[in-house]
mmCIF file of C-alpha atoms in Angstrom:
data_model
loop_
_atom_site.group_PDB
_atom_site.id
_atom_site.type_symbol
_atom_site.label_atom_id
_atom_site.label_comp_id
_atom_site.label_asym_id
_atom_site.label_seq_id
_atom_site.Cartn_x
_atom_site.Cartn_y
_atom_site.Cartn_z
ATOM 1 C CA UNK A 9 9.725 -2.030 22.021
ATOM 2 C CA UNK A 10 8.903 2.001 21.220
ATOM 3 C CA UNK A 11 5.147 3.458 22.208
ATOM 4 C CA UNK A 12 4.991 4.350 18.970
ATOM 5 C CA UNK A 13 2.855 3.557 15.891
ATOM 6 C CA UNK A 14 2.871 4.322 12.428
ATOM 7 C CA UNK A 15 -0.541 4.804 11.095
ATOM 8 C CA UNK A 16 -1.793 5.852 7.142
ATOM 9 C CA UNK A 17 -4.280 8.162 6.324
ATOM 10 C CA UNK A 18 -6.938 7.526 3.084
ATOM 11 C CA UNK A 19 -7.532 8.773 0.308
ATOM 12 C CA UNK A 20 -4.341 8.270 -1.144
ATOM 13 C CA UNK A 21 -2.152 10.243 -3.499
ATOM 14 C CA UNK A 22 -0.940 7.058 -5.598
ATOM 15 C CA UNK A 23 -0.124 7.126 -8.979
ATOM 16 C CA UNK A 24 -2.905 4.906 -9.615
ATOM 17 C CA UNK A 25 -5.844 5.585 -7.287
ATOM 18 C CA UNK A 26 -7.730 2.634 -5.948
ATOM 19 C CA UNK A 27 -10.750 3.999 -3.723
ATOM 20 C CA UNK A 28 -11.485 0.216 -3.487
ATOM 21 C CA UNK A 29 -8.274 -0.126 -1.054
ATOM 22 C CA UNK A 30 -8.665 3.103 1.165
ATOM 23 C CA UNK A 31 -10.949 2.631 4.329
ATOM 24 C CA UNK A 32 -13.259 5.447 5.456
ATOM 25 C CA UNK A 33 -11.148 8.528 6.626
ATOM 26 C CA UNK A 34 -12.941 9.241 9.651
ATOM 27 C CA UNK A 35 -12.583 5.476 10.632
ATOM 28 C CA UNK A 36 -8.813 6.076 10.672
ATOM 29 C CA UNK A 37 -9.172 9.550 12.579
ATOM 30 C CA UNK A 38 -11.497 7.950 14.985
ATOM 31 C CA UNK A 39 -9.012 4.911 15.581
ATOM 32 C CA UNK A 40 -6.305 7.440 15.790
ATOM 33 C CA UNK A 41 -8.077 9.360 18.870
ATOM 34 C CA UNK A 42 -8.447 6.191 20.574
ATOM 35 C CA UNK A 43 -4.717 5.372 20.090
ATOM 36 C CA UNK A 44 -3.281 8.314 20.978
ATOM 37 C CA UNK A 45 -4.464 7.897 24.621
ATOM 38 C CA UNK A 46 -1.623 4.589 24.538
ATOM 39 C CA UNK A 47 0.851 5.542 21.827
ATOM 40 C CA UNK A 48 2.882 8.192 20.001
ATOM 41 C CA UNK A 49 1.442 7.876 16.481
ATOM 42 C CA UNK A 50 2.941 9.352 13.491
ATOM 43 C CA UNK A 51 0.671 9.539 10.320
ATOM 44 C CA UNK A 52 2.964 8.126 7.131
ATOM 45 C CA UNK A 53 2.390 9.135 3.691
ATOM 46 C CA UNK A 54 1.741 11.722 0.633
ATOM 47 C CA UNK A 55 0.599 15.038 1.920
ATOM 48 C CA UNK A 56 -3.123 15.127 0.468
ATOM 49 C CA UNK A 57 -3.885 12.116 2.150
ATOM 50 C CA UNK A 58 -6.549 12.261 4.791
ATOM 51 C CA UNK A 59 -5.221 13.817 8.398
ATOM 52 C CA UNK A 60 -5.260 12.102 11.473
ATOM 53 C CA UNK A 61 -5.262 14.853 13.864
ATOM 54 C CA UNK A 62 -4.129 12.769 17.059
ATOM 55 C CA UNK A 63 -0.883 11.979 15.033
ATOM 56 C CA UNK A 64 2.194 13.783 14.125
ATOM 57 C CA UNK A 65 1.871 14.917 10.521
ATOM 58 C CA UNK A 66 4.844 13.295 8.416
ATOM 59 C CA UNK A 67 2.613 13.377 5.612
ATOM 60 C CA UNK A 68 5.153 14.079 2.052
ATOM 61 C CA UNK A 69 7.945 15.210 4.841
ATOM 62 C CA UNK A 70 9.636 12.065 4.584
ATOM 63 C CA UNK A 71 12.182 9.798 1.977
ATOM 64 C CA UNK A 72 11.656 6.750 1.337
ATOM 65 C CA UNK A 73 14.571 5.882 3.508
ATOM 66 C CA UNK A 74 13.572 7.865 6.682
ATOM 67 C CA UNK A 75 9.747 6.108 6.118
ATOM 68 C CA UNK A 76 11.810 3.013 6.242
ATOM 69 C CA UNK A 77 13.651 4.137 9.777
ATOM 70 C CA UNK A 78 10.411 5.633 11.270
ATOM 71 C CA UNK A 79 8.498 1.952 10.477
ATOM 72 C CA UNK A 80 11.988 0.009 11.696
ATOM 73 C CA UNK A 81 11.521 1.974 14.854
ATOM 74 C CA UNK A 82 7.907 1.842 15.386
ATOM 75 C CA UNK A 83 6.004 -0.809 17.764
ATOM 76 C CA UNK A 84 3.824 -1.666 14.696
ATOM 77 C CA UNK A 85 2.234 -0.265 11.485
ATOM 78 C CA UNK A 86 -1.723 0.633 10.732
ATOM 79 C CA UNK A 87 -3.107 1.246 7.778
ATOM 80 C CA UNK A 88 -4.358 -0.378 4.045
ATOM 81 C CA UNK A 89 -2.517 -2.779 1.247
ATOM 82 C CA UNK A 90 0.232 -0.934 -0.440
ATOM 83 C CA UNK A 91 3.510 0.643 -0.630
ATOM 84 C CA UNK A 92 3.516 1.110 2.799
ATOM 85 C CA UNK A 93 2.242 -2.228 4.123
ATOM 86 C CA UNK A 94 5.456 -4.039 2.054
ATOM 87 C CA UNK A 95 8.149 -1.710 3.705
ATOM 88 C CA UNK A 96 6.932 -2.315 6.670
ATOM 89 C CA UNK A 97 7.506 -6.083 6.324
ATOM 90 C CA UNK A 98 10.872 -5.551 4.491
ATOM 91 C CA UNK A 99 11.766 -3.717 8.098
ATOM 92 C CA UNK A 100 10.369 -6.224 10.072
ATOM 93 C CA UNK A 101 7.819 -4.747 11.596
ATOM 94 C CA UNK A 102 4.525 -5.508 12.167
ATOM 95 C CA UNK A 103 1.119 -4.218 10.401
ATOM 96 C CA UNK A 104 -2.314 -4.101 10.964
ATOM 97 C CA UNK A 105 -3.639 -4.069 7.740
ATOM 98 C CA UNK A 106 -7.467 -2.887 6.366
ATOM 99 C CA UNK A 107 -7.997 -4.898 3.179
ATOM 100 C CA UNK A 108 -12.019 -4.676 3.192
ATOM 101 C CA UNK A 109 -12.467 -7.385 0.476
ATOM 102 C CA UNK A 110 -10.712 -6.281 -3.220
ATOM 103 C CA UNK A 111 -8.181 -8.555 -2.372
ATOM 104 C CA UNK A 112 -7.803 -11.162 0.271
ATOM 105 C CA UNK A 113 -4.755 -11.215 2.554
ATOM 106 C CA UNK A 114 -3.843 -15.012 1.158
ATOM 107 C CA UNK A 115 -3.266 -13.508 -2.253
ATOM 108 C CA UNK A 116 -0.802 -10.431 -1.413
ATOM 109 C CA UNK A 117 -0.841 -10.203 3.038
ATOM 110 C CA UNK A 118 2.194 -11.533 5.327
ATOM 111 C CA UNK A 119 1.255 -14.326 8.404
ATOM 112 C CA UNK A 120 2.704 -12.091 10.734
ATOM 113 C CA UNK A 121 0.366 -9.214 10.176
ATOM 114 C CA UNK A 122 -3.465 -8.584 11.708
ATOM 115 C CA UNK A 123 -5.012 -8.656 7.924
ATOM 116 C CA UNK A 124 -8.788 -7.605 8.265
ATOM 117 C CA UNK A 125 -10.901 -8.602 5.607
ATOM 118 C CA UNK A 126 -14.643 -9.004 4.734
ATOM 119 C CA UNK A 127 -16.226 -12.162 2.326
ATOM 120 C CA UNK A 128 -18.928 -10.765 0.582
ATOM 121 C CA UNK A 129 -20.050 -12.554 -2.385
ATOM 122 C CA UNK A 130 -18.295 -9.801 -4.657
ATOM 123 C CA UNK A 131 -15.214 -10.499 -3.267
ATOM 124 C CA UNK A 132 -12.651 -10.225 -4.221
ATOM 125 C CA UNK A 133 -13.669 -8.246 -6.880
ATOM 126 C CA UNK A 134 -10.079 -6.670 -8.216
ATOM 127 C CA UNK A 135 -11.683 -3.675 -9.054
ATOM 128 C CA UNK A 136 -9.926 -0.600 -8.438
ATOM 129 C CA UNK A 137 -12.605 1.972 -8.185
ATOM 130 C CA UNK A 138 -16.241 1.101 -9.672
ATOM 131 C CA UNK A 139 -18.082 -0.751 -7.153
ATOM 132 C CA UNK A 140 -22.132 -1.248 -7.549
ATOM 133 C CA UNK A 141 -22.387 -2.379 -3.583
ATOM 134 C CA UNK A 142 -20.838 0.970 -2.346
ATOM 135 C CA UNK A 143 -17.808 -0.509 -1.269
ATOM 136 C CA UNK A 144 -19.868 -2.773 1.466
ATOM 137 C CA UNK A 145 -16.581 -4.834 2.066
ATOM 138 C CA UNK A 146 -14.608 -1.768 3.642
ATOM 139 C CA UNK A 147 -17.695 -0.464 5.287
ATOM 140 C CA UNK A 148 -17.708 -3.904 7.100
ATOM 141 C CA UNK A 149 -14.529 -3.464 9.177
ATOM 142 C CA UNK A 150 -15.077 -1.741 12.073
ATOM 143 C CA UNK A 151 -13.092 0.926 14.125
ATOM 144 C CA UNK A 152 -13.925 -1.824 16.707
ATOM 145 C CA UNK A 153 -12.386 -4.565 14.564
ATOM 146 C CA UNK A 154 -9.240 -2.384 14.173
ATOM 147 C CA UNK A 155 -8.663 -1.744 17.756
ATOM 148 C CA UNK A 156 -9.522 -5.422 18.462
ATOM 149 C CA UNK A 157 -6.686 -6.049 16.113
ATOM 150 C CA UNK A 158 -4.581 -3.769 18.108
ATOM 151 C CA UNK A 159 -5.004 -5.732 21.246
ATOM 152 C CA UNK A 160 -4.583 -9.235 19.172
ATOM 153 C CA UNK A 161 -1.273 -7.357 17.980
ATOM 154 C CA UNK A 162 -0.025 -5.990 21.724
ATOM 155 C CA UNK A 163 0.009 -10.147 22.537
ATOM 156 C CA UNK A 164 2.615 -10.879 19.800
ATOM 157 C CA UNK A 165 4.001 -7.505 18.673
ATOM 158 C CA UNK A 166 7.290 -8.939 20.645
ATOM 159 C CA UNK A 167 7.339 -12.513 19.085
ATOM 160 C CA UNK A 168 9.449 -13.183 16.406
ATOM 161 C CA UNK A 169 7.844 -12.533 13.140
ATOM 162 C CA UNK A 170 5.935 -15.324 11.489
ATOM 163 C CA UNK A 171 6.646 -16.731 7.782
ATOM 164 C CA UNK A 172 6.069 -18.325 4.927
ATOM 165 C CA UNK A 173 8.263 -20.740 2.508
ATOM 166 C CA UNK A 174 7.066 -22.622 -0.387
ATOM 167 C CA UNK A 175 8.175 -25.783 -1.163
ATOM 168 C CA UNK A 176 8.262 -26.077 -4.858
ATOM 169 C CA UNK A 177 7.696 -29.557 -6.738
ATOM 170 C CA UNK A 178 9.627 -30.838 -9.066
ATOM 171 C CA UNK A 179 9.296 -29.040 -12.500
ATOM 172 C CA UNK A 180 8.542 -25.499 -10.993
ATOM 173 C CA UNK A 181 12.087 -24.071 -10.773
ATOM 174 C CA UNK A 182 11.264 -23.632 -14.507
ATOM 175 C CA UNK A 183 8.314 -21.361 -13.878
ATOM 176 C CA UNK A 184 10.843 -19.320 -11.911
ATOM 177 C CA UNK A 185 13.417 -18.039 -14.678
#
């Protein structure tokens, strides 16, 4: 499997900013320099978003395709719930995820990710900006809990991807149409 990791930046250029999703920019720098001691990182996403100087800048260079090829080909993905976190599942590759506590991994994360999350009592709150306890559940993950998660992740990153089926009762197909 390739040295190399995908990693996202903050502060994101979405259609719809959600500052309740993005982790602390210099928490993703920091994790970057530690990274790029190990790895080849490349930094994913819309140019504006917060640079991670240890990684190559592929920032708005990209398709959606070649994002797709760069995450097929990487060892694993970093960064927060999104856009990017889905194509990297649909390419079957790995993530390590920062959800902070908006949303909790069960509701919208994959089994065969590193999904780190915080429980404070506001969470999950939905909210996509306004916060009144200054965003406490992404200050709660660590640079330390991310890099933990890489070394969690090194230990499987080879396995065959974990998954999920539902079994549905009878009456639900109808829910389904």
């Amino acid at each position: 499997k390739s040295r190399t990791i995908c990693i996202q930046g903050t502060n994101t250029t979405a259609s719809t900013p959600m500052r309740n999703k993005q982790w602390h920019a210099n928490r993703f720098a920091e994790v970057g320099e530690q990274l790029a001691k190990n790895y080849d990182l490349i930094q994913l996403g819309l140019s504006g978003e917060s640079d991670i100087p240890a990684a190559v800048d592929m920032r708005g260079k990209l398709t959606i395709r070649q994002t797709a090829e760069k995450l097929a080909g990487a060892r694993f993905f970093i960064g927060q719930v999104g856009f990017l976190m889905h194509l990297s599942r649909a390419v079957e590759t790995r993530s390590i995820i920062v959800y902070g506590g908006r949303e909790k991994a069960s509701q919208s994360g994959y089994p065969c990710n590193e999904n780190l999350e915080t429980s404070p009592e506001c969470s999950p709150c939905w909210r996509n900006n306004g916060c009144e306890n200054d965003r406490k559940c992404l200050a709660d993950v660590t640079t330390t809990d991310l890099l933990d998660a890489v070394r969690r992740m090194e230990d499987r990153v080879t396995d065959p991807l974990e998954t999920e089926s539902l079994t549905l009762k009878p009456g639900m197909r109808a829910y389904l149409k």
